[in-house]
Coordinates of C-alpha atoms in Angstrom, one line a residue:
X198 CA 13.4 21.1 30.6
X199 CA 9.8 21.0 29.5
X200 CA 9.3 22.4 26.0
X201 CA 6.2 24.3 24.8
X202 CA 5.0 25.4 21.4
X203 CA 2.1 27.6 20.4
X204 CA 0.8 27.8 16.8
X205 CA 0.5 31.6 17.2
X206 CA 4.3 31.8 17.3
X207 CA 4.8 30.4 13.8
X208 CA 7.4 32.4 12.0
X209 CA 6.7 33.9 8.6
X210 CA 7.7 31.7 5.6
X211 CA 10.1 34.4 4.5
X212 CA 12.3 33.4 7.5
X213 CA 13.1 30.0 6.0
X214 CA 15.9 29.2 3.6
X215 CA 16.0 30.9 0.2
X216 CA 15.8 27.5 -1.5
X217 CA 12.7 26.5 0.3
X218 CA 11.2 29.9 -0.3
X219 CA 11.8 29.7 -4.0
X220 CA 10.2 26.3 -4.3
X221 CA 7.2 27.3 -2.1
X222 CA 6.7 30.4 -4.2
X223 CA 6.3 28.3 -7.3
X224 CA 3.2 26.8 -5.7
X225 CA 1.6 30.0 -4.5
X226 CA 1.6 33.6 -5.5
X227 CA 1.8 34.7 -1.9
X228 CA 2.4 33.0 1.4
X229 CA -0.7 32.1 3.4
X230 CA -1.0 34.0 6.7
X231 CA -1.6 32.0 9.8
X232 CA -5.4 32.3 10.2
X233 CA -8.4 30.9 12.0
X234 CA -8.3 27.9 9.7
X235 CA -5.3 26.7 11.6
X236 CA -6.8 27.1 15.1
X237 CA -7.7 23.4 15.0
X238 CA -4.0 22.4 14.8
X239 CA -3.0 20.3 17.9
X240 CA -1.2 22.0 20.8
X241 CA 1.0 19.8 23.0
X242 CA 4.1 19.9 25.1
X243 CA 7.0 17.6 25.7
X244 CA 5.2 16.3 28.8
X245 CA 2.3 15.2 26.5
X246 CA 4.7 13.4 24.1
X247 CA 6.3 11.6 27.0
X248 CA 2.9 10.5 28.3
X249 CA 1.9 9.1 24.9
X250 CA 5.0 7.0 24.5
X251 CA 7.0 4.2 26.2
X252 CA 10.4 5.1 27.7
X253 CA 12.2 3.3 24.9
X254 CA 10.2 5.0 22.2
X255 CA 10.6 8.5 23.8
X256 CA 14.4 8.3 24.2
X257 CA 14.9 6.8 20.7
X258 CA 12.6 9.5 19.2
X259 CA 14.6 12.2 21.0
X260 CA 17.8 10.8 19.5
X261 CA 16.2 10.8 16.0
X262 CA 15.2 14.5 16.5
X263 CA 18.7 15.5 17.6
X264 CA 20.2 13.5 14.7
X265 CA 18.1 15.6 12.3
X266 CA 16.2 12.6 11.0
X267 CA 13.0 14.6 10.8
X268 CA 12.3 16.4 7.5
X269 CA 10.5 19.7 7.2
X270 CA 7.3 19.9 9.3
X271 CA 4.4 20.9 7.1
X272 CA 0.8 21.9 7.9
X273 CA -2.1 20.5 5.9
X274 CA -5.3 22.0 7.2
X275 CA -5.7 20.7 10.8
X276 CA -2.7 18.5 10.9
X277 CA 1.1 18.4 10.9
X278 CA 3.1 15.9 8.9
X279 CA 6.7 15.2 8.1
X280 CA 9.0 12.5 6.7
X281 CA 11.3 10.8 9.1
X282 CA 14.4 8.9 7.9
X283 CA 14.6 5.5 9.7
X284 CA 15.7 2.2 8.2
X285 CA 13.6 3.7 5.3
X286 CA 11.6 7.0 5.0
X287 CA 8.4 7.0 7.0
X288 CA 5.5 9.5 7.0
X289 CA 4.2 10.8 10.3
X290 CA 0.9 12.6 10.7
X291 CA -0.2 14.4 13.9
X292 CA -3.8 15.6 14.4
X293 CA -6.5 16.1 17.0
X294 CA -10.0 14.5 17.0
X295 CA -12.6 15.0 19.7
X296 CA -10.1 16.5 22.0
X297 CA -7.6 13.5 21.7
X298 CA -4.2 13.9 20.2
X299 CA -3.3 11.3 17.5
X300 CA 0.0 10.4 15.9
X301 CA 0.1 8.0 12.9
X302 CA 3.2 6.6 11.2
X303 CA 3.7 4.3 8.2
X304 CA 6.3 2.3 10.1
X305 CA 5.4 -1.3 11.3
X306 CA 5.5 -0.4 15.0
X307 CA 2.8 -2.4 16.7
X308 CA 3.4 -2.0 20.5
X309 CA 2.4 0.3 23.3
X310 CA 2.1 4.1 22.7
X311 CA 3.4 6.1 19.7
X312 CA 6.5 5.1 17.8
X313 CA 9.9 6.8 17.9
X314 CA 9.3 8.5 14.6
X315 CA 6.2 10.2 15.9
X316 CA 8.0 11.2 19.0
X317 CA 10.8 12.8 16.9
X318 CA 8.3 14.6 14.8
X319 CA 6.3 16.0 17.7
X320 CA 9.5 17.2 19.4
X321 CA 10.4 19.1 16.2
X322 CA 7.0 20.7 16.1
X323 CA 7.5 21.9 19.7
X324 CA 11.0 23.3 19.0
X325 CA 10.8 24.6 15.5
X326 CA 7.3 24.5 14.2
X327 CA 6.3 24.2 10.5
X328 CA 8.4 25.9 7.9
X329 CA 5.7 26.3 5.3
X330 CA 2.1 25.5 4.9
X331 CA 0.2 23.6 2.3
X332 CA -3.1 25.1 1.2
X333 CA -5.8 22.9 2.7
X334 CA -7.7 20.7 0.3
X335 CA -5.7 21.9 -2.8
X336 CA -4.9 19.0 -5.1
X337 CA -1.7 18.8 -7.2
X338 CA -3.6 19.2 -10.4
X339 CA -5.3 22.4 -9.0
X340 CA -1.9 23.7 -7.9
X341 CA -0.5 23.3 -11.4
X342 CA -3.5 25.0 -13.0
X343 CA -3.0 28.1 -10.7
X344 CA 0.6 28.5 -11.6
X345 CA 1.7 30.8 -14.4
X346 CA 3.9 29.4 -17.2
X347 CA 7.1 31.1 -15.8
X348 CA 6.3 29.8 -12.3
X349 CA 5.8 26.3 -13.6
X350 CA 9.0 26.4 -15.6
X351 CA 10.9 27.8 -12.6
X352 CA 9.6 25.1 -10.3
X353 CA 10.4 22.3 -12.7
X354 CA 14.0 23.6 -13.2
X355 CA 14.5 23.8 -9.5
X356 CA 13.0 20.4 -8.9
X357 CA 15.3 18.8 -11.5
X358 CA 18.3 20.3 -9.6
X359 CA 17.1 19.0 -6.3
X360 CA 16.2 15.3 -7.0
X361 CA 18.6 12.8 -8.6
X362 CA 17.2 11.0 -11.6
X363 CA 14.5 13.6 -12.4
X364 CA 16.4 14.8 -15.5
X365 CA 16.7 11.3 -16.9
X366 CA 13.1 10.6 -16.2
X367 CA 12.0 13.8 -17.9
X368 CA 14.2 13.0 -20.9
X369 CA 12.7 9.5 -21.0
X370 CA 9.1 10.9 -21.0
X371 CA 9.8 13.7 -23.5
X372 CA 11.5 11.4 -26.0
X373 CA 9.4 8.3 -25.3
X374 CA 7.6 7.4 -28.5
X375 CA 9.2 10.2 -30.5
X376 CA 12.8 9.2 -30.7
X377 CA 12.9 6.2 -33.0
X378 CA 16.6 5.9 -32.5
X379 CA 16.1 4.8 -28.8
X380 CA 17.0 1.1 -28.3
X381 CA 15.9 -1.4 -25.7
X382 CA 19.2 -0.8 -23.9
X383 CA 18.4 2.9 -23.6
X384 CA 15.1 2.1 -22.0
X385 CA 16.6 -0.7 -19.9
X386 CA 19.0 1.8 -18.3
X387 CA 16.0 3.8 -17.1
X388 CA 14.4 0.7 -15.7
X389 CA 17.5 -0.4 -13.9
X390 CA 17.9 3.0 -12.4
X391 CA 14.9 2.2 -10.2
X392 CA 16.9 -0.8 -8.8
X393 CA 20.1 1.1 -8.3
X394 CA 19.9 1.5 -4.6
X395 CA 19.9 -2.1 -3.3
X396 CA 19.0 -1.1 0.3
X397 CA 16.0 0.8 -0.9
X398 CA 15.0 -2.1 -3.2
X399 CA 15.0 -4.6 -0.3
X400 CA 13.3 -2.5 2.4
X401 CA 11.0 -0.3 0.3
X402 CA 9.7 -2.5 -2.5
X403 CA 6.4 -0.6 -2.7
X404 CA 8.3 2.6 -3.7
X405 CA 10.3 0.6 -6.3
X406 CA 7.1 -0.9 -7.7
X407 CA 5.5 2.6 -7.9
X408 CA 8.6 4.0 -9.7
X409 CA 8.1 1.3 -12.4
X410 CA 4.4 2.3 -12.9
X411 CA 5.0 5.4 -15.0
X412 CA 7.3 3.5 -17.3
X413 CA 4.7 0.8 -17.8
X414 CA 2.0 3.5 -18.3
X415 CA 4.0 5.1 -21.1
X416 CA 4.4 1.7 -22.8
X417 CA 0.6 1.2 -22.5
X418 CA 0.0 4.6 -23.9
X419 CA 2.2 4.0 -27.0
X420 CA 0.6 0.6 -27.5
X421 CA -2.9 2.3 -27.5
X422 CA -1.7 4.8 -30.1
X423 CA -0.6 2.0 -32.3
X424 CA 3.1 2.7 -31.9
X425 CA 3.9 -1.0 -31.4
X426 CA 7.6 -0.6 -32.3
X427 CA 8.4 1.8 -29.5
X428 CA 6.0 0.2 -27.0
X429 CA 7.7 -3.2 -27.6
X430 CA 11.1 -1.7 -26.7
X431 CA 9.8 -0.4 -23.4
X432 CA 7.9 -3.6 -22.6
X433 CA 11.1 -5.6 -23.3
X434 CA 13.2 -3.3 -21.2
X435 CA 10.6 -3.6 -18.3
X436 CA 10.6 -7.4 -18.4
X437 CA 14.4 -7.7 -18.7
X438 CA 15.0 -5.1 -15.9
X439 CA 12.7 -6.9 -13.5
X440 CA 14.0 -10.3 -14.4
X441 CA 17.6 -9.2 -13.8
X442 CA 16.9 -7.5 -10.4
X443 CA 14.1 -9.5 -8.8
X444 CA 16.6 -11.3 -6.6
X445 CA 17.1 -7.9 -4.8
X446 CA 13.6 -7.4 -3.8
X447 CA 10.9 -8.9 -1.6
X448 CA 8.1 -9.9 -3.9
X449 CA 5.8 -11.8 -1.5
X450 CA 2.8 -10.0 -3.0
X451 CA 3.8 -10.9 -6.5
X452 CA 3.9 -7.2 -7.7
X453 CA 7.0 -7.5 -9.7
X454 CA 6.1 -10.9 -11.1
X455 CA 2.9 -9.3 -12.3
X456 CA 4.7 -6.4 -14.0
X457 CA 7.1 -8.9 -15.6
X458 CA 4.4 -11.2 -16.8
X459 CA 2.2 -8.4 -18.2
X460 CA 5.2 -6.8 -19.9
X461 CA 6.3 -10.0 -21.7
X462 CA 2.7 -10.7 -22.7
X463 CA 2.3 -7.1 -24.0
X464 CA 5.7 -7.4 -25.8
X465 CA 4.5 -10.4 -27.7
X466 CA 1.2 -8.7 -28.5
X467 CA 3.1 -5.6 -29.9
X468 CA 5.4 -7.8 -31.9
X469 CA 2.5 -9.7 -33.5
X470 CA 0.5 -6.5 -34.2
X471 CA 3.6 -4.8 -35.5
X472 CA 3.7 -7.2 -38.3
X473 CA 7.0 -9.1 -37.7
X474 CA 8.2 -11.3 -40.5
X475 CA 8.7 -15.0 -39.9
X476 CA 12.6 -14.7 -39.6
X477 CA 12.1 -11.8 -37.1
X478 CA 9.7 -13.9 -35.0
X479 CA 12.2 -16.8 -35.0
X480 CA 14.9 -14.4 -33.7
X481 CA 12.7 -13.6 -30.7
X482 CA 11.8 -17.3 -30.3
X483 CA 15.5 -18.2 -30.1
X484 CA 16.1 -15.3 -27.7
X485 CA 13.2 -16.4 -25.4
X486 CA 14.4 -20.1 -25.6
X487 CA 17.9 -19.1 -24.4
X488 CA 16.3 -17.3 -21.5
X489 CA 14.0 -20.2 -20.8
X490 CA 17.0 -22.6 -20.8
X491 CA 19.1 -20.3 -18.7
X492 CA 16.6 -19.7 -15.9
X493 CA 16.0 -23.3 -15.1
X494 CA 16.2 -22.5 -11.4
X495 CA 14.9 -18.9 -11.6
X496 CA 11.6 -17.1 -12.1
X497 CA 9.6 -16.6 -15.3
X498 CA 10.0 -20.1 -16.7
X499 CA 6.3 -20.3 -17.6
X500 CA 6.3 -16.7 -19.0
X501 CA 9.0 -17.6 -21.6
X502 CA 7.1 -20.8 -22.4
X503 CA 3.9 -18.8 -23.2
X504 CA 5.8 -16.3 -25.2
X505 CA 7.4 -18.9 -27.4
X506 CA 4.1 -20.7 -28.0
X507 CA 2.5 -17.4 -29.0
X508 CA 5.2 -16.3 -31.5
X509 CA 6.6 -19.5 -33.0
X510 CA 5.5 -20.8 -36.4
X511 CA 5.7 -24.5 -37.3
X512 CA 9.4 -24.3 -38.2
X513 CA 10.1 -22.4 -34.9
X514 CA 8.2 -25.0 -32.9
X515 CA 10.2 -27.8 -34.5
X516 CA 13.4 -26.0 -33.7
X517 CA 12.4 -25.6 -30.0
X518 CA 11.2 -29.2 -29.8
X519 CA 14.6 -30.5 -30.8
X520 CA 16.3 -28.4 -28.1
X521 CA 13.6 -29.3 -25.6
X522 CA 14.2 -33.0 -26.1
X523 CA 17.9 -32.5 -25.2
X524 CA 16.8 -30.4 -22.1
X525 CA 14.4 -33.2 -20.9
X526 CA 17.2 -35.8 -21.3
X527 CA 19.5 -33.6 -19.3
X528 CA 17.0 -33.3 -16.5
X529 CA 16.4 -37.1 -16.6
X530 CA 20.1 -37.7 -16.0
X531 CA 20.2 -35.7 -12.8
X532 CA 20.8 -38.2 -10.0
X533 CA 19.4 -36.4 -6.9
X534 CA 15.8 -36.6 -8.1
X535 CA 14.9 -33.7 -5.8
X536 CA 13.1 -30.4 -6.3
X537 CA 13.7 -28.3 -8.2
X538 CA 15.1 -30.9 -10.7
X539 CA 11.8 -32.8 -10.6
X540 CA 9.7 -29.6 -10.9
X541 CA 11.6 -28.3 -14.0
X542 CA 11.6 -31.7 -15.6
X543 CA 7.8 -31.7 -15.2
X544 CA 7.5 -28.2 -16.7
X545 CA 9.6 -29.3 -19.6
X546 CA 7.4 -32.3 -20.2
X547 CA 4.3 -30.0 -20.2
X548 CA 6.0 -27.7 -22.6
X549 CA 6.7 -30.6 -25.0
X550 CA 3.1 -31.6 -24.8
X551 CA 2.0 -28.1 -25.7
X552 CA 4.2 -28.2 -28.8
X553 CA 3.1 -31.7 -29.8
X554 CA -0.5 -30.6 -29.5
X555 CA 0.1 -27.5 -31.5
X556 CA 1.8 -29.5 -34.2
X557 CA -1.1 -32.0 -34.3
X558 CA 1.1 -35.0 -33.4
X559 CA -1.6 -37.0 -31.5
X560 CA 0.1 -40.3 -31.4
X561 CA 3.4 -38.9 -30.1
X562 CA 1.5 -36.8 -27.6
X563 CA -0.4 -39.8 -26.2
X564 CA 2.7 -42.0 -25.9
X565 CA 4.8 -39.3 -24.3
X566 CA 2.0 -38.4 -21.8
X567 CA 1.5 -42.1 -20.8
X568 CA 5.3 -42.4 -20.2
X569 CA 5.1 -39.4 -17.8
X570 CA 1.8 -40.1 -16.0
X571 CA 3.5 -40.2 -12.7
X572 CA 2.9 -36.4 -12.7
X573 CA -0.6 -35.4 -11.9
X574 CA -0.6 -32.4 -14.3
X575 CA 0.6 -34.6 -17.1
X576 CA -2.1 -37.2 -16.3
X577 CA -4.8 -34.5 -16.4
X578 CA -3.6 -33.3 -19.7
X579 CA -3.7 -36.8 -21.1
X580 CA -7.2 -37.7 -19.9
X581 CA -8.6 -34.3 -21.1
X582 CA -7.0 -35.0 -24.5
X583 CA -8.5 -38.5 -24.7
X584 CA -11.9 -37.3 -23.7
X585 CA -11.8 -34.4 -26.2
X586 CA -10.8 -36.8 -29.0
X587 CA -13.8 -39.0 -28.2
X588 CA -12.2 -41.8 -26.3
X589 CA -14.1 -41.3 -23.0
X590 CA -13.6 -44.9 -21.8
X591 CA -9.8 -44.7 -22.1
X592 CA -9.9 -41.3 -20.4
X593 CA -11.9 -42.6 -17.4
X594 CA -9.9 -45.8 -17.0
X595 CA -6.6 -43.8 -17.1
X596 CA -7.9 -41.3 -14.6
X597 CA -9.1 -43.9 -12.2
X598 CA -5.9 -45.9 -12.4
X599 CA -3.6 -42.8 -12.0
X600 CA -5.5 -41.0 -9.3
X601 CA -4.7 -43.8 -6.8
X602 CA -1.0 -42.9 -7.2
X603 CA -1.4 -39.3 -5.9
X604 CA -2.2 -37.5 -2.7
X605 CA -5.7 -36.1 -2.2
X606 CA -4.5 -32.6 -3.2
X607 CA -2.5 -33.8 -6.2
X608 CA -5.4 -35.9 -7.4
X609 CA -8.1 -33.2 -6.9
X610 CA -8.3 -32.0 -10.6
X611 CA -8.3 -35.6 -11.8
X612 CA -11.1 -36.6 -9.4
X613 CA -13.0 -33.5 -10.4
X614 CA -12.6 -34.5 -14.0
X615 CA -14.0 -38.0 -13.2
X616 CA -16.9 -36.6 -11.2
X617 CA -17.9 -34.3 -14.1
X618 CA -17.6 -37.1 -16.6
X619 CA -19.8 -39.4 -14.5
X620 CA -22.3 -36.6 -13.9
X621 CA -22.4 -35.9 -17.7
X622 CA -23.0 -39.6 -18.4
X623 CA -25.8 -39.8 -15.7
X624 CA -23.7 -42.2 -13.5
X625 CA -24.9 -40.2 -10.5
X626 CA -23.8 -42.8 -7.9
X627 CA -20.2 -42.6 -9.1
X628 CA -20.3 -38.8 -9.3
X629 CA -21.7 -38.6 -5.7
X630 CA -19.0 -41.0 -4.5
X631 CA -16.3 -38.7 -6.0
X632 CA -17.7 -35.5 -4.7
X633 CA -18.1 -37.1 -1.3
X634 CA -14.5 -38.3 -1.2
X635 CA -13.2 -34.9 -2.3
X636 CA -15.2 -33.0 0.3
X637 CA -14.1 -35.2 3.1
X638 CA -10.5 -35.1 1.9
X639 CA -10.2 -31.3 1.1
X640 CA -13.1 -29.6 2.9
X641 CA -14.0 -27.6 -0.2
X642 CA -17.6 -26.5 0.0
X643 CA -18.0 -26.3 -3.8
X644 CA -18.0 -30.2 -3.7
X645 CA -20.5 -30.1 -0.8
X646 CA -22.9 -28.0 -2.8
X647 CA -22.6 -30.3 -5.9
X648 CA -23.0 -33.4 -3.6
X649 CA -26.1 -32.0 -2.0
X650 CA -27.7 -31.1 -5.4
X651 CA -27.1 -34.5 -6.9
X652 CA -28.0 -36.5 -3.8
X653 CA -31.2 -34.4 -3.4
X654 CA -32.2 -35.1 -7.0
X655 CA -32.1 -38.9 -6.5
X656 CA -33.5 -38.8 -3.0
X657 CA -30.6 -40.0 -0.9
X658 CA -29.5 -36.7 0.7
X659 CA -30.5 -37.6 4.3
X660 CA -28.3 -40.7 4.2
X661 CA -25.4 -38.7 2.6
X662 CA -25.8 -35.9 5.1
X663 CA -25.6 -38.3 8.0
X664 CA -22.4 -39.8 6.7
X665 CA -20.9 -36.4 6.2
X666 CA -21.6 -35.4 9.8
X667 CA -20.1 -38.6 11.0
X668 CA -16.9 -38.2 9.0
X669 CA -16.4 -34.5 8.1
X670 CA -13.0 -33.1 9.1
X671 CA -11.5 -36.4 10.3
X672 CA -8.8 -36.4 7.5
X673 CA -8.0 -32.7 7.8
X674 CA -8.0 -32.2 11.6
X675 CA -10.4 -29.3 11.4
X676 CA -13.6 -31.1 12.4
X677 CA -15.1 -28.2 14.5
X678 CA -14.7 -25.7 11.7
X679 CA -16.1 -27.8 8.9
X680 CA -19.1 -29.0 11.0
X681 CA -19.9 -25.5 12.1
X682 CA -19.9 -24.3 8.5
X683 CA -22.1 -27.2 7.5
X684 CA -24.6 -26.4 10.3
X685 CA -24.7 -22.7 9.3
X686 CA -25.3 -23.6 5.7
X687 CA -28.2 -25.9 6.7
X688 CA -29.7 -23.3 9.0
X689 CA -28.9 -25.4 12.1
X690 CA -27.8 -22.5 14.3
X691 CA -28.2 -24.2 17.6
X692 CA -25.9 -27.1 16.6
X693 CA -23.3 -24.6 15.3
X694 CA -23.5 -22.7 18.6
X695 CA -23.0 -25.9 20.6
X696 CA -19.8 -26.6 18.7
X697 CA -18.5 -23.0 19.2
X698 CA -19.1 -23.1 23.0
X699 CA -17.3 -26.4 23.2
X700 CA -14.1 -25.2 21.5
X701 CA -11.6 -22.3 21.7
X702 CA -10.9 -22.1 18.0
X703 CA -10.9 -18.4 17.1
X704 CA -12.0 -19.1 13.5
X705 CA -15.0 -21.1 14.7
X706 CA -16.0 -18.5 17.3
X707 CA -15.9 -15.7 14.7
X708 CA -17.7 -17.6 12.0
X709 CA -20.5 -18.9 14.3
X710 CA -21.0 -15.5 16.0
X711 CA -21.3 -13.8 12.6
X712 CA -23.5 -16.5 11.3
X713 CA -26.1 -16.5 14.1
X714 CA -26.3 -12.8 15.0
X715 CA -29.6 -12.4 13.3
X716 CA -31.3 -15.6 14.5
X717 CA -29.6 -16.0 18.0
X718 CA -28.4 -12.5 19.0
X719 CA -27.8 -13.4 22.7
X720 CA -25.5 -16.4 21.8
X721 CA -23.8 -14.2 19.1
X722 CA -23.0 -11.6 21.7
X723 CA -21.6 -14.1 24.2
X724 CA -19.5 -15.8 21.4
X725 CA -18.1 -12.4 20.4
X726 CA -17.2 -11.7 24.0
X727 CA -15.5 -15.1 24.3
X728 CA -13.7 -14.4 21.0
X729 CA -12.3 -11.0 22.2
X730 CA -11.2 -12.4 25.6
X731 CA -9.4 -15.4 24.0
X732 CA -7.9 -13.2 21.3
X733 CA -6.5 -10.6 23.7
X734 CA -5.1 -13.4 26.0
X735 CA -3.1 -14.8 23.0
X736 CA -2.0 -11.7 21.1
X737 CA -0.3 -8.3 21.8
X738 CA 0.7 -5.4 19.5
X739 CA -1.2 -2.7 17.8
X740 CA -2.2 -4.8 14.8
X741 CA -3.7 -7.3 17.1
X742 CA -5.5 -4.6 19.1
X743 CA -7.0 -3.2 15.9
X744 CA -8.2 -6.7 15.0
X745 CA -9.8 -7.0 18.5
X746 CA -11.6 -3.7 18.0
X747 CA -12.9 -5.0 14.7
X748 CA -14.5 -7.9 16.7
X749 CA -15.8 -5.4 19.2
X750 CA -17.4 -3.3 16.5
X751 CA -19.3 -6.3 15.2
X752 CA -20.2 -7.2 18.7
X753 CA -21.6 -3.7 19.3
X754 CA -23.8 -4.1 16.2
X755 CA -25.6 -7.1 17.7
X756 CA -27.2 -4.8 20.4
X757 CA -27.2 -5.0 24.2
X758 CA -25.7 -1.5 24.6
X759 CA -25.7 -1.6 28.4
X760 CA -23.9 -4.9 28.6
X761 CA -21.5 -3.8 25.9
X762 CA -20.5 -0.6 27.7
X763 CA -20.0 -2.5 30.9
X764 CA -17.8 -5.0 29.0
X765 CA -15.7 -2.1 27.6
X766 CA -15.2 -0.8 31.1
X767 CA -14.1 -4.2 32.2
X768 CA -11.6 -4.5 29.3
X769 CA -10.3 -1.0 30.1
X770 CA -9.7 -2.0 33.7
X771 CA -8.3 -5.4 33.0
X772 CA -5.8 -4.2 30.3
X773 CA -4.9 -0.7 31.7
X774 CA -1.2 -1.4 31.1
X775 CA -1.8 -1.9 27.4
X776 CA -1.9 1.7 26.3
X777 CA -2.0 0.9 22.6
X778 CA -5.1 -1.3 23.2
X779 CA -6.8 1.5 25.1
X780 CA -6.0 3.9 22.3
X781 CA -7.7 1.6 19.8
X782 CA -10.7 1.0 22.0
X783 CA -11.2 4.7 22.4
X784 CA -11.8 4.9 18.7
X785 CA -15.0 2.9 19.1
X786 CA -16.8 6.0 20.4
X787 CA -15.2 8.4 18.0

């Protein structure tokens, strides 16, 4: 049966549950009546929903609707929105623009038509309609300002009863900074509450991250007020909480590592500003050492190392040095000689060099560094130390000898060091040689710019440029890309265009089209066209279609409106089955 829904049939808010009415009344003194402001709300039927979705999405969405996965439908100005419970909570927004119906969802669905969550939400709008309306454009702060004190108190009390954990959070904020009897463990319990739901922690890491933000903000506030004692407790709890639970979450963006690192750094700052005595500092140094030693194959090794170096006095450093020697010996005895054993041995060596330098033991530093020069980071530390101490010849000799033992990438910083030393000592031929080698090996254009500057100053740039063109990209297998970028930098647009036409590398096509659109617009237009065609032949899914429309947008800016409109018609006809693509293309004229 086809279902219909008309906005004029919205039931009064009083018809909803008493609980919802009570919460809603806390926001507003009276319920908004349905008025002309809502005439722009979209009107649609089940047939419309069916036409916007694939068969799979429609029937899955219908099941979501009948399983009550859709939360309360709310109106916000000219749009509906709701939360839908899938593998995690998603937010769906439905609105109308220029006569077209749009449904957006925060889920990762990237294929044809609207997703199942949007289908379920639209079916609920058709059958039930919105239960209560938000006042359009009203911000949360403005809502609170309009509420009387009794209304606000009533709302907060009701909210505490509805949402688990709100009471603990309120107590945490109210007592935070005021209750000097609170311990790190008290704060740690609050932090770990965020990680309590393992499923949520794995699949909704952004929410977990956002739940930690208020706790971090409170610690920052206390630190700014000079309450270093209480702030240090919260920072310590934050660090420990994340360190204990980071294995539960996906941290590909480094969000939690960033919180942990900042919290430990702020903890050390608060401890120092709080005026810890030497014995108290050593207690923390011992605590951090135990953690450093325990997490050999875990995260935060470098964070603990930095904290120890910041807090330890000479006696504390000597104590750590003794334990570090034993740790290095333990790593050296591991037989497999595989990562992570080698990596953590290297980190321990660098840690020992830090301590030796801090203690002023130059001779021991040099001997120990020479003994471990098979690590590029250690070699770099050694040659920098030699140069800083005035022994430039030994630094250069060591760097030249050791750099031959490493790969191009591993030797980059050492070769960069050598090039800078040669340039400083006016040995331009050697500096040019190093920059030339690094550019060919790594394709880093910083080295190209330095090379061009030096070679131009001594009058040999034409010869060097010819050598670069003959050899660029041969080591890295990206010759077309590097040559195209060189030609664009040198204003040689025709040469760059020739390379782009001769290859099907999407990166080259995009880079050259963008680089020549001012000087060679016809070629830029044709390259963008080739880019879009090649990209759509290789990729499907809404994310890919959005990327293709991005290319089309830049193509449109080049000009040639008649040709462009004809090309859009061609794409529409060629890809008529890709409804998600057509939906994205339609936004070009919006």
